[in-house]
Coordinates of C-alpha atoms and ligand atoms in Angstrom, one line a residue:
Chain Q
M17 CA 19.4 -10.6 13.1
I18 CA 16.6 -10.6 15.7
E19 CA 17.4 -11.3 19.4
V20 CA 14.4 -12.0 21.6
H21 CA 15.2 -11.9 25.3
N22 CA 12.7 -13.2 28.0
L23 CA 9.9 -11.6 26.1
S24 CA 6.4 -11.5 27.7
K25 CA 3.2 -9.8 26.8
R26 CA 0.0 -9.7 28.9
Y27 CA -3.3 -8.4 27.7
G28 CA -5.4 -8.1 30.8
E29 CA -5.8 -11.6 32.2
K30 CA -4.3 -13.2 29.1
L31 CA -0.6 -14.0 29.0
A32 CA -0.2 -14.1 25.3
V33 CA 3.6 -14.4 25.2
D34 CA 5.3 -16.0 28.2
D35 CA 9.1 -15.5 28.8
V36 CA 10.2 -16.4 25.2
S37 CA 13.8 -16.2 24.1
F38 CA 15.3 -17.1 20.7
T39 CA 17.6 -15.7 18.0
V40 CA 16.9 -15.4 14.3
Q41 CA 20.0 -15.5 12.2
P42 CA 20.8 -13.8 9.0
G43 CA 21.3 -15.9 5.8
I44 CA 18.6 -18.5 6.4
V45 CA 14.8 -18.5 6.5
T46 CA 13.6 -19.1 10.0
G47 CA 10.1 -20.5 10.4
F48 CA 7.9 -19.4 13.3
L49 CA 5.3 -22.0 14.1
G50 CA 2.5 -22.6 16.5
P51 CA -1.2 -23.3 16.7
N52 CA -3.9 -20.7 16.6
G53 CA -3.5 -18.2 19.4
A54 CA 0.1 -19.4 20.2
G55 CA 1.3 -15.8 20.3
K56 CA 3.1 -15.6 16.9
S57 CA 1.5 -12.4 15.8
T58 CA 1.9 -10.8 19.2
T59 CA 5.6 -11.6 19.2
M60 CA 6.0 -10.2 15.6
R61 CA 4.2 -7.0 16.6
M62 CA 6.6 -6.6 19.5
I63 CA 9.6 -7.2 17.1
A64 CA 8.2 -4.3 15.0
G65 CA 7.8 -2.0 18.0
L66 CA 4.0 -1.8 17.7
D67 CA 3.1 -3.6 20.9
R68 CA 5.1 -2.9 24.0
P69 CA 6.5 -6.0 25.8
T70 CA 5.2 -6.4 29.4
S71 CA 8.7 -7.6 30.1
G72 CA 11.8 -8.6 28.2
E73 CA 13.2 -7.0 25.1
V74 CA 13.7 -7.4 21.4
I75 CA 17.0 -6.4 19.6
V76 CA 16.9 -6.0 15.9
N77 CA 20.2 -5.8 14.0
G78 CA 21.9 -5.0 17.3
Q79 CA 19.7 -2.2 18.5
D80 CA 16.3 -1.3 19.8
Y81 CA 14.1 -0.9 16.6
R82 CA 12.3 2.1 18.1
A83 CA 15.5 4.0 18.4
S84 CA 16.4 3.3 14.8
K85 CA 17.3 6.3 12.6
A86 CA 16.4 4.5 9.3
P87 CA 13.8 2.0 10.4
M88 CA 13.0 0.9 6.8
A89 CA 16.6 -0.1 6.2
E90 CA 16.5 -2.2 9.3
L91 CA 13.2 -4.0 9.4
G92 CA 10.4 -4.7 6.9
V93 CA 7.2 -6.2 8.2
L94 CA 4.1 -7.8 6.8
L95 CA 1.4 -7.9 9.5
E96 CA -1.3 -10.4 9.9
A97 CA -4.3 -8.1 9.4
K98 CA -4.2 -6.0 6.3
A99 CA -2.6 -2.7 7.4
V100 CA -3.8 -0.6 4.4
H101 CA -6.3 2.2 4.1
T102 CA -9.0 0.8 1.9
G103 CA -9.6 4.1 0.1
R104 CA -6.1 4.6 -1.1
S105 CA -4.4 3.2 -4.3
A106 CA -1.7 0.6 -3.9
R107 CA 0.9 3.0 -5.3
N108 CA -0.1 5.9 -3.1
H109 CA -0.1 3.6 -0.1
L110 CA 3.5 2.5 -0.9
L111 CA 4.6 6.1 -1.7
A112 CA 3.3 7.4 1.6
L113 CA 5.2 4.7 3.4
A114 CA 8.3 5.1 1.3
Y115 CA 8.6 8.9 1.7
T116 CA 8.8 8.8 5.5
N117 CA 12.3 7.2 5.3
G118 CA 13.3 8.8 2.0
V119 CA 12.8 5.7 -0.2
S120 CA 12.5 7.0 -3.8
A121 CA 9.4 6.7 -6.0
D122 CA 11.6 4.7 -8.5
R123 CA 12.1 2.1 -5.8
V124 CA 8.4 2.0 -5.1
D125 CA 7.7 1.3 -8.8
D126 CA 10.4 -1.4 -8.9
V127 CA 8.8 -3.2 -5.9
I128 CA 5.4 -2.9 -7.4
D129 CA 6.7 -4.8 -10.5
M130 CA 8.6 -7.2 -8.3
V131 CA 5.4 -8.4 -6.5
G132 CA 3.4 -8.4 -9.6
L133 CA 1.0 -5.6 -8.8
H134 CA 1.8 -3.4 -11.9
D135 CA -1.6 -3.7 -13.4
V136 CA -3.5 -2.8 -10.3
A137 CA -1.2 -0.3 -8.7
A138 CA -3.6 2.6 -9.4
K139 CA -6.6 0.7 -8.0
R140 CA -8.0 1.2 -4.5
A141 CA -6.5 -1.3 -2.1
G142 CA -9.9 -1.8 -0.6
G143 CA -10.9 -3.9 -3.7
F144 CA -7.9 -6.2 -3.5
S145 CA -8.3 -10.0 -3.0
L146 CA -6.6 -11.6 -0.1
G147 CA -3.7 -12.6 -2.3
M148 CA -3.2 -9.2 -3.8
G149 CA -3.3 -7.7 -0.3
Q150 CA -0.5 -10.1 0.8
R151 CA 1.6 -9.0 -2.2
L152 CA 1.0 -5.4 -1.3
G153 CA 2.0 -6.2 2.3
V154 CA 5.2 -7.9 1.0
A155 CA 5.9 -4.9 -1.3
S156 CA 5.7 -2.5 1.7
A157 CA 8.0 -4.8 3.7
L158 CA 10.7 -4.7 1.0
L159 CA 10.6 -1.0 0.1
G160 CA 13.7 0.0 2.1
R161 CA 15.7 -3.2 1.3
P162 CA 15.7 -4.0 5.1
R163 CA 18.3 -6.2 6.6
T164 CA 15.6 -8.1 8.5
V165 CA 12.2 -9.1 7.1
V166 CA 9.4 -10.3 9.4
L167 CA 6.3 -11.8 7.7
D168 CA 3.2 -13.0 9.5
E169 CA 1.6 -15.7 7.5
P170 CA 2.7 -14.4 4.0
A171 CA 1.4 -17.4 2.1
N172 CA -2.1 -16.8 3.5
G173 CA -4.6 -16.4 0.6
L174 CA -2.0 -17.0 -2.1
D175 CA -2.8 -19.3 -5.0
P176 CA -0.3 -22.2 -5.6
E177 CA 1.7 -20.1 -8.1
G178 CA 1.7 -17.3 -5.5
V179 CA 2.9 -19.7 -2.7
M180 CA 5.7 -20.9 -5.0
W181 CA 6.7 -17.3 -5.8
M182 CA 6.7 -16.5 -2.1
R183 CA 8.8 -19.5 -1.2
E184 CA 11.5 -18.6 -3.8
M185 CA 11.5 -15.0 -2.8
L186 CA 12.0 -15.8 0.8
K187 CA 14.9 -18.1 0.0
D188 CA 16.4 -15.5 -2.3
L189 CA 16.3 -12.9 0.4
A190 CA 18.0 -15.3 2.8
A191 CA 20.6 -16.3 0.2
Q192 CA 21.5 -12.6 -0.2
G193 CA 22.1 -12.4 3.5
H194 CA 18.9 -11.0 4.9
T195 CA 17.4 -12.2 8.1
V196 CA 14.1 -13.8 7.2
F197 CA 11.5 -14.7 9.9
V198 CA 8.2 -16.1 8.7
S199 CA 5.2 -17.4 10.6
S200 CA 2.9 -20.2 9.5
H201 CA 0.6 -22.8 10.8
L202 CA 1.6 -25.2 8.1
M203 CA 4.7 -27.3 8.8
S204 CA 4.7 -28.7 5.3
E205 CA 5.0 -25.2 3.9
M206 CA 7.8 -24.3 6.3
A207 CA 9.6 -27.6 5.6
Q208 CA 10.1 -26.5 2.0
T209 CA 11.2 -23.0 2.9
A210 CA 12.9 -22.8 6.3
T211 CA 16.1 -24.0 7.5
R212 CA 15.4 -23.3 11.2
L213 CA 12.2 -23.4 13.2
V214 CA 11.0 -21.6 16.3
V215 CA 7.9 -23.3 17.7
I216 CA 5.7 -21.8 20.3
G217 CA 2.4 -22.9 21.9
R218 CA 0.3 -21.1 24.5
G219 CA 2.9 -18.3 24.5
R220 CA 5.7 -20.5 25.5
L221 CA 8.8 -21.6 23.5
I222 CA 8.5 -25.3 22.6
A223 CA 11.4 -25.7 20.3
D224 CA 14.2 -23.7 18.6
T225 CA 15.9 -26.0 16.2
T226 CA 16.6 -27.0 12.6
V227 CA 13.9 -28.6 10.5
A228 CA 15.7 -32.0 10.7
G229 CA 16.3 -31.6 14.4
F230 CA 12.6 -30.9 14.9
V231 CA 11.5 -34.2 13.4
A232 CA 14.1 -36.1 15.6
L233 CA 12.9 -34.1 18.6
A234 CA 9.3 -34.9 17.9
G235 CA 9.7 -38.7 17.4
G236 CA 12.5 -39.5 14.9
H237 CA 11.7 -42.1 12.3
T238 CA 10.6 -45.8 12.4
V239 CA 10.9 -48.7 10.0
I240 CA 8.0 -50.7 8.6
V241 CA 8.7 -54.3 7.8
R242 CA 6.2 -56.7 6.2
T243 CA 6.8 -60.4 6.4
S244 CA 4.9 -63.8 6.2
E245 CA 6.3 -64.6 9.7
P246 CA 5.8 -61.6 12.0
A247 CA 6.0 -63.6 15.2
R248 CA 9.4 -65.1 14.4
L249 CA 10.7 -61.7 13.2
S250 CA 9.5 -60.1 16.5
A251 CA 11.4 -62.7 18.5
L252 CA 14.4 -62.2 16.4
L253 CA 14.5 -58.4 16.6
A254 CA 13.5 -57.9 20.2
G255 CA 16.1 -56.2 22.5
P256 CA 16.6 -53.3 24.8
D257 CA 15.7 -49.9 23.5
I258 CA 13.8 -51.5 20.6
T259 CA 10.1 -51.1 20.2
L260 CA 8.1 -53.5 18.0
T261 CA 4.5 -52.7 17.2
P262 CA 2.4 -55.1 15.2
E263 CA 0.6 -53.5 12.4
G264 CA -2.2 -55.5 10.8
S265 CA -1.6 -59.3 10.4
D266 CA 1.7 -59.2 8.5
A267 CA 3.6 -56.1 9.5
L268 CA 5.8 -54.6 12.2
I269 CA 6.7 -51.1 13.1
V270 CA 10.3 -51.1 14.4
D271 CA 11.7 -48.2 16.3
G272 CA 15.4 -48.5 17.2
L273 CA 16.9 -50.4 14.3
T274 CA 17.9 -49.4 10.8
T275 CA 16.6 -51.0 7.6
H276 CA 20.0 -52.4 7.1
Q277 CA 20.1 -54.2 10.5
I278 CA 16.7 -55.6 10.0
G279 CA 17.3 -56.9 6.5
T280 CA 20.6 -58.5 7.5
A281 CA 19.0 -60.3 10.5
A282 CA 16.0 -61.5 8.6
G283 CA 18.2 -62.8 5.7
A284 CA 20.4 -64.7 8.1
A285 CA 17.4 -66.3 9.8
G286 CA 15.7 -67.1 6.4
I287 CA 12.7 -65.0 7.1
P288 CA 11.0 -63.7 3.8
L289 CA 10.4 -60.0 3.8
F290 CA 7.9 -58.3 1.4
E291 CA 8.6 -54.7 2.4
L292 CA 11.2 -52.9 4.3
A293 CA 11.1 -49.1 4.4
N294 CA 11.9 -46.1 6.5
Q295 CA 8.9 -44.2 7.8
H296 CA 9.6 -40.6 8.4
T297 CA 7.3 -38.9 10.8
S298 CA 5.9 -36.2 8.7
L299 CA 6.5 -32.6 9.8
E300 CA 2.9 -32.1 10.3
E301 CA 2.7 -35.2 12.6
A302 CA 5.7 -34.1 14.5
F303 CA 4.3 -30.6 14.8
M304 CA 1.0 -31.8 16.1
E305 CA 2.6 -34.3 18.5
M306 CA 4.8 -31.5 19.9
T307 CA 2.2 -28.8 20.2
H308 CA -0.7 -31.1 21.3
D309 CA -0.6 -30.0 24.9
A310 CA -0.2 -26.4 23.8
V311 CA -3.2 -26.2 21.5
E312 CA -5.5 -23.5 22.6
Y313 CA -8.5 -24.4 20.8
H314 CA -9.1 -28.2 20.4
A315 CA -11.9 -29.3 18.2
T316 CA -14.3 -31.2 20.4
A317 CA -14.0 -34.6 18.8
D318 CA -16.4 -36.5 21.1
V319 CA -19.7 -34.9 20.4
A320 CA -22.3 -36.8 22.4
V321 CA -24.7 -38.5 20.1
A322 CA -28.2 -38.5 21.4
S323 CA -29.6 -42.0 21.4
Chain F
M7 CA 34.7 -31.4 22.9
T8 CA 31.6 -30.5 21.1
T9 CA 29.7 -27.3 21.6
A10 CA 26.1 -26.8 20.5
T11 CA 26.3 -23.8 18.2
A12 CA 23.5 -22.6 15.9
P13 CA 24.5 -23.1 12.2
A14 CA 24.6 -19.5 11.3
A15 CA 25.0 -19.0 7.6
I16 CA 27.2 -16.0 7.1
P17 CA 26.5 -14.1 4.0
V18 CA 29.3 -13.7 1.5
A19 CA 28.4 -10.6 -0.4
P20 CA 27.3 -7.4 1.3
L21 CA 23.6 -6.7 1.1
A22 CA 22.2 -4.4 -1.5
R23 CA 21.1 -1.3 0.4
E24 CA 19.0 1.8 -0.3
S25 CA 21.1 4.8 0.2
G26 CA 20.3 7.8 2.3
L27 CA 17.5 6.4 4.3
R28 CA 16.6 8.2 7.4
V29 CA 13.4 9.4 9.0
T30 CA 13.1 13.2 9.2
Q31 CA 10.1 15.4 10.2
V32 CA 10.0 16.9 6.7
R33 CA 9.9 13.5 5.1
V34 CA 7.1 12.4 7.3
L35 CA 5.3 15.6 6.4
R36 CA 5.6 14.8 2.7
S37 CA 4.3 11.3 3.4
E38 CA 1.3 12.7 5.2
W39 CA 0.6 15.1 2.3
V40 CA 0.5 12.1 0.0
K41 CA -1.9 10.4 2.3
F42 CA -4.1 13.5 2.6
R43 CA -4.5 14.1 -1.1
S44 CA -4.9 10.5 -2.1
L45 CA -8.2 9.8 -0.3
R46 CA -11.5 10.6 -1.8
S47 CA -13.0 11.2 1.7
T48 CA -10.7 14.1 2.5
L49 CA -11.3 15.7 -0.9
W50 CA -15.1 15.4 -0.4
T51 CA -15.1 16.8 3.1
M52 CA -12.9 19.7 2.1
G53 CA -15.2 20.4 -0.9
L54 CA -18.2 20.2 1.4
S55 CA -16.8 22.7 3.9
V56 CA -16.1 25.2 1.0
V57 CA -19.6 24.9 -0.3
L58 CA -21.1 25.3 3.2
M59 CA -18.9 28.4 3.9
I60 CA -19.8 30.1 0.6
G61 CA -23.3 28.8 0.1
L62 CA -24.7 29.5 3.6
G63 CA -23.0 33.0 3.7
A64 CA -24.8 33.9 0.5
M65 CA -28.1 32.3 1.7
F66 CA -28.2 34.2 5.0
S67 CA -27.1 37.4 3.3
A68 CA -30.0 37.0 0.9
I69 CA -32.4 36.3 3.8
S70 CA -31.3 39.5 5.5
V71 CA -31.8 41.5 2.4
N72 CA -35.3 40.2 1.9
S73 CA -36.6 40.4 5.4
A74 CA -38.3 43.6 6.6
E75 CA -36.3 43.7 9.8
G76 CA -32.9 43.3 8.1
M77 CA -30.2 41.5 10.1
D78 CA -30.9 39.6 13.3
P79 CA -29.9 41.4 16.4
G80 CA -26.3 40.6 17.3
N81 CA -25.4 40.0 13.7
T82 CA -23.6 42.4 11.4
A83 CA -22.9 42.6 7.8
I84 CA -19.6 40.8 8.3
S85 CA -20.9 38.0 10.6
T86 CA -23.9 37.4 8.3
S87 CA -21.7 36.8 5.3
L88 CA -19.6 34.4 7.3
T89 CA -22.4 32.4 8.8
G90 CA -21.2 29.4 6.9
T91 CA -18.3 29.0 9.4
F92 CA -20.8 27.4 11.9
F93 CA -21.7 24.7 9.4
A94 CA -18.3 24.3 7.8
Q95 CA -17.0 23.5 11.3
L96 CA -18.9 20.2 11.1
A97 CA -17.3 19.2 7.8
V98 CA -13.7 20.1 8.9
G99 CA -14.3 18.3 12.2
V100 CA -15.3 15.1 10.3
L101 CA -12.3 15.7 8.1
G102 CA -10.0 16.0 11.1
A103 CA -11.3 13.0 13.0
L104 CA -11.4 10.7 9.9
L105 CA -7.8 11.7 9.1
I106 CA -6.8 9.8 12.2
T107 CA -9.6 7.3 13.0
G108 CA -9.5 6.1 9.3
E109 CA -6.0 4.8 10.0
Y110 CA -7.1 3.0 13.1
T111 CA -10.3 1.4 11.6
T112 CA -8.4 0.1 8.5
G113 CA -5.3 -1.0 10.3
M114 CA -3.2 1.4 8.3
I115 CA -1.9 2.9 11.6
R116 CA 0.3 -0.1 12.1
A117 CA 2.0 0.3 8.7
S118 CA 2.5 4.0 9.4
L119 CA 4.0 3.4 12.9
A120 CA 6.1 0.5 11.8
V121 CA 8.0 2.7 9.4
V122 CA 8.2 5.6 11.9
P123 CA 8.5 3.7 15.2
K124 CA 9.2 7.0 17.1
R125 CA 5.5 7.6 16.3
L126 CA 5.1 11.3 17.3
P127 CA 6.5 12.6 14.1
V128 CA 3.4 11.0 12.4
L129 CA 1.0 12.9 14.6
W130 CA 2.8 16.2 14.2
A131 CA 2.9 15.8 10.4
K132 CA -0.8 14.9 10.3
L133 CA -1.8 17.9 12.3
A134 CA 0.4 20.2 10.3
V135 CA -0.9 19.1 7.0
L136 CA -4.5 19.3 8.3
A137 CA -4.0 22.8 9.8
A138 CA -2.2 24.1 6.6
V139 CA -4.7 22.7 4.1
V140 CA -7.8 23.8 6.1
F141 CA -6.4 27.3 6.7
A142 CA -5.5 27.8 3.1
T143 CA -8.7 26.5 1.6
M144 CA -11.0 28.1 4.2
L145 CA -9.2 31.5 3.9
V146 CA -10.1 31.5 0.2
A147 CA -13.6 30.3 0.9
S148 CA -14.1 32.8 3.6
L149 CA -12.9 35.7 1.4
V150 CA -15.3 34.6 -1.4
A151 CA -18.1 34.2 1.2
F152 CA -17.4 37.7 2.4
E153 CA -17.3 39.4 -0.9
L154 CA -20.4 37.6 -2.2
G155 CA -22.3 38.3 1.0
Q156 CA -21.4 42.0 0.8
A157 CA -22.4 42.1 -2.8
I158 CA -25.8 40.7 -1.9
L159 CA -26.2 43.0 1.2
S160 CA -25.2 46.0 -0.8
S161 CA -28.3 45.9 -2.8
K162 CA -30.0 47.3 0.3
D163 CA -26.9 49.3 1.4
L164 CA -26.3 46.9 4.3
G165 CA -22.9 45.8 3.1
T166 CA -19.3 46.7 4.2
S167 CA -15.9 46.2 2.7
L168 CA -12.4 44.9 3.5
S169 CA -11.3 48.5 4.3
D170 CA -12.8 47.8 7.7
P171 CA -10.1 46.2 9.9
V172 CA -12.8 44.1 11.7
A173 CA -13.7 42.7 8.3
V174 CA -10.1 41.6 7.7
R175 CA -9.8 40.1 11.2
S176 CA -13.1 38.2 10.6
V177 CA -12.2 36.8 7.2
F178 CA -8.9 35.5 8.6
G179 CA -10.5 34.6 11.9
A180 CA -13.0 32.2 10.1
A181 CA -10.1 30.3 8.6
L182 CA -8.1 30.3 11.8
Y183 CA -11.2 29.2 13.8
L184 CA -11.8 26.3 11.3
S185 CA -8.1 25.2 11.4
A186 CA -8.2 25.1 15.2
A187 CA -11.5 23.2 15.2
A188 CA -10.1 20.6 12.7
V189 CA -7.0 20.1 14.8
T190 CA -9.2 19.6 17.9
A191 CA -11.2 17.0 16.0
A192 CA -8.0 15.2 14.9
G193 CA -6.8 15.3 18.6
I194 CA -10.1 13.7 19.7
G195 CA -9.7 11.1 16.9
A196 CA -6.2 10.2 18.1
L197 CA -7.4 10.0 21.6
L198 CA -10.5 7.9 21.0
R199 CA -9.3 5.9 17.8
N200 CA -12.9 5.3 16.8
T201 CA -14.7 7.3 14.1
A202 CA -18.3 7.3 15.6
A203 CA -17.1 8.1 19.2
S204 CA -14.7 10.9 17.9
I205 CA -17.3 12.7 15.8
T206 CA -20.0 12.4 18.5
T207 CA -17.6 13.9 21.1
Y208 CA -16.6 16.7 18.6
V209 CA -20.2 17.6 17.9
A210 CA -21.0 17.5 21.6
I211 CA -18.2 20.0 22.4
F212 CA -18.7 22.3 19.4
F213 CA -22.5 22.2 18.9
L214 CA -24.5 20.4 21.7
I215 CA -22.9 21.8 24.8
P216 CA -22.8 25.5 23.5
T217 CA -26.5 25.2 22.4
L218 CA -27.6 23.7 25.7
V219 CA -25.7 26.4 27.6
A220 CA -27.3 29.1 25.5
T221 CA -30.8 27.7 25.9
I222 CA -31.3 25.7 29.1
I223 CA -28.7 26.9 31.6
P224 CA -29.7 30.1 33.4
R225 CA -27.9 33.0 32.0
S226 CA -26.5 34.1 35.3
W227 CA -24.7 30.7 35.6
A228 CA -23.7 30.6 32.0
A229 CA -22.1 34.0 32.3
H230 CA -19.3 32.4 34.4
F231 CA -18.1 29.9 31.8
A232 CA -20.0 30.0 28.5
Q233 CA -17.3 32.3 27.0
Y234 CA -14.6 29.6 27.7
L235 CA -16.2 26.9 25.6
P236 CA -13.9 26.4 22.6
S237 CA -16.5 27.4 20.0
N238 CA -17.7 30.5 21.9
A239 CA -14.1 31.5 22.6
G240 CA -12.8 31.0 19.1
T241 CA -15.7 32.7 17.2
G242 CA -15.0 36.0 18.9
L243 CA -12.5 36.5 16.0
I244 CA -15.6 36.9 13.8
D245 CA -17.5 40.1 14.3
G246 CA -20.7 39.7 16.3
T247 CA -21.7 39.2 19.9
Y248 CA -23.3 35.7 19.9
G249 CA -25.4 36.3 23.0
L250 CA -22.5 35.9 25.5
E251 CA -22.7 37.9 28.7
N252 CA -19.0 38.2 29.2
P253 CA -17.3 37.6 25.9
L254 CA -13.5 37.3 25.8
S255 CA -11.5 39.7 23.7
P256 CA -11.1 38.3 20.1
W257 CA -7.5 37.1 20.4
A258 CA -7.8 36.0 24.0
G259 CA -10.7 33.9 23.0
F260 CA -8.8 32.4 20.1
A261 CA -5.9 31.7 22.4
A262 CA -8.3 29.9 24.8
M263 CA -9.6 27.8 21.9
C264 CA -6.0 26.9 20.9
A265 CA -5.2 26.0 24.5
F266 CA -8.1 23.6 24.5
A267 CA -6.8 22.1 21.2
A268 CA -3.3 21.8 22.6
A269 CA -4.6 20.0 25.7
V270 CA -6.4 17.5 23.6
V271 CA -3.4 17.0 21.3
A272 CA -1.2 16.5 24.3
A273 CA -3.3 13.8 25.7
A274 CA -3.5 12.2 22.2
A275 CA 0.3 12.3 21.9
W276 CA 0.7 10.7 25.4
R277 CA -1.6 7.9 24.3
L278 CA 0.1 7.4 21.0
H279 CA 3.5 7.3 22.6
H280 CA 2.6 5.0 25.5
T281 CA 0.1 2.5 24.4
D282 CA 0.0 -0.4 21.8
A283 CA -0.7 0.6 18.2
Ligands
ATP29 N1 -4.7 -6.8 21.4 C1 -5.1 -8.0 22.1 N2 -5.9 -7.9 23.1 C2 -6.2 -9.0 23.9 N3 -5.8 -10.2 23.6 C3 -4.9 -10.4 22.5 C4 -4.6 -9.3 21.7 N4 -3.8 -9.8 20.7 C5 -3.7 -11.1 20.9 N5 -4.4 -11.5 22.0 C6 -4.5 -12.8 22.5 O1 -3.2 -13.3 22.7 C7 -3.1 -14.6 22.2 C8 -2.1 -14.8 21.1 O2 -2.6 -14.2 19.9 P1 -1.8 -14.2 18.6 O3 -2.6 -13.4 17.6 O4 -0.4 -13.6 18.9 O5 -1.7 -15.7 18.2 P2 -1.1 -16.3 16.8 O6 -0.1 -17.3 17.2 O7 -0.7 -15.2 15.9 O8 -2.5 -17.1 16.3 P3 -3.0 -17.3 14.8 O9 -2.2 -18.5 14.3 O10 -4.4 -17.6 15.0 O11 -2.7 -16.1 14.0 C9 -4.5 -15.1 21.8 O12 -5.1 -15.8 22.8 C10 -5.2 -13.7 21.5 O13 -6.6 -13.9 21.8
MG30 MG1 -1.4 -14.7 14.0

């Protein structure tokens, strides 16, 4: 379990993390989302005791990680930037990390097999592709079978098969009872992996919720209905707390009624319907909606065109 | 009444755990030994320092044998055969600095400190491995350089032998000096965290400043402090006078050099403990 209490981190002028509090529970995968520069990596480095909080504190499995007697049994981290000496082989890299806490060489070899680096374990890590580097990072995080795992964008650079592997592995870890905290920019990826979400933007906590709750929070869902008589249907459905938005010449987007209610009403009034369907706000849309104001680096859309 | 509680999934089975995990200084030492021997750059710089120690000792001995005046003033048969020390200190300095800055430039330091979050054991282990390896290797190299140098010098009856206590002190002294120099370089590396800046600073302290003091600064001023510069203080262990007005006694000089190394390492430890990785 990870408990983050009123955590802030300032780098000079820049407040990278601003009074953030949340809890990451064991037994489920918790996603950590936010646009570029939101403060995800900074928060994760503070969890791992690498950066010192300006204020606030992080408790990992009930204690201050830096005071831990067996750190590798408590927390495994995969950091954003490759944290590997380029001149050393993958196996020697893992052995060096393992020995500090008394993890055996056998366990190192097991983990190498587990992440699929068997064939390149003797090669210099400097020559690794992005995806192989991520696998090596995951291997180092799992060496001590830690109760809590923190992974910063683990899917970054993985091929589709690798992404699938990563997803299954994270779910497995959670199912075994580990605490799993994973950052990503991609809502769609998190939707398939995570049960809960912590969302930050510009260093501030935006949401701490379930995946389903997140969609509801960011806009819920609407119904699209297509008919030959949109004007009559509009008049029929209109009411308090109901929003009707015309879409093209023959469709309405209805917010506030279920497909069941709309179908029943239209049937009773004899209005023919061609289509009646729930429209789920996609996670990506919900995410963008929610973090819009907190996006640090907007693409400049309105580039002036010289005329 | 409803309460908003987080749906915490409670695991049924206990987690599979690794047994006996715990950070100890000895374990971190073993880890640093793996790191040390698994890098080509450390093996290269170690090899280079051995070659410089033996090769230059032999070369300067041969020059002394072949020149009409014999040895330069201030040099002895012992110091001539150990001339390589002054060049090997560059190689061990690079080794010491790289041992630490290599971790910062590659990002490895974060992996190292994440598994040893108390941090200082990593620094102590690095310095211990460095000092031990440099001392053991350079003691052998210094002994070989001495014997080879004396063999060359003996062709003109200039040589001496290990039956001279000063010779024994000098052979050990060269290894001790190089170990202290390497530790100082590692301390500088941990303080500055940047390879180029660290090597430049080391070269300034061990080569540039002593050379400037010996050549540009008036001797009457230099007499007050030149003997305290770490390189001048430490080389007193090796027979010879090195043009100092007021040299410290050999062991006092080495103590002064170690005090300088300790001060640099203390500053590095403070930075490691107190600042972000
Ligand atoms: N060591 C540092 N020194 C100064 N500023 C920093 C440092 N680390 C991070 N920042 C700043 O803090 C902010 C948060 O950065 P962080 O890397 O935590 O964001 P992130 O959410 O991980 O972004 P991304 O999705 O791009 O990885 C950014 O504005 C960044 O420039
Ligand atoms: Mg990041």
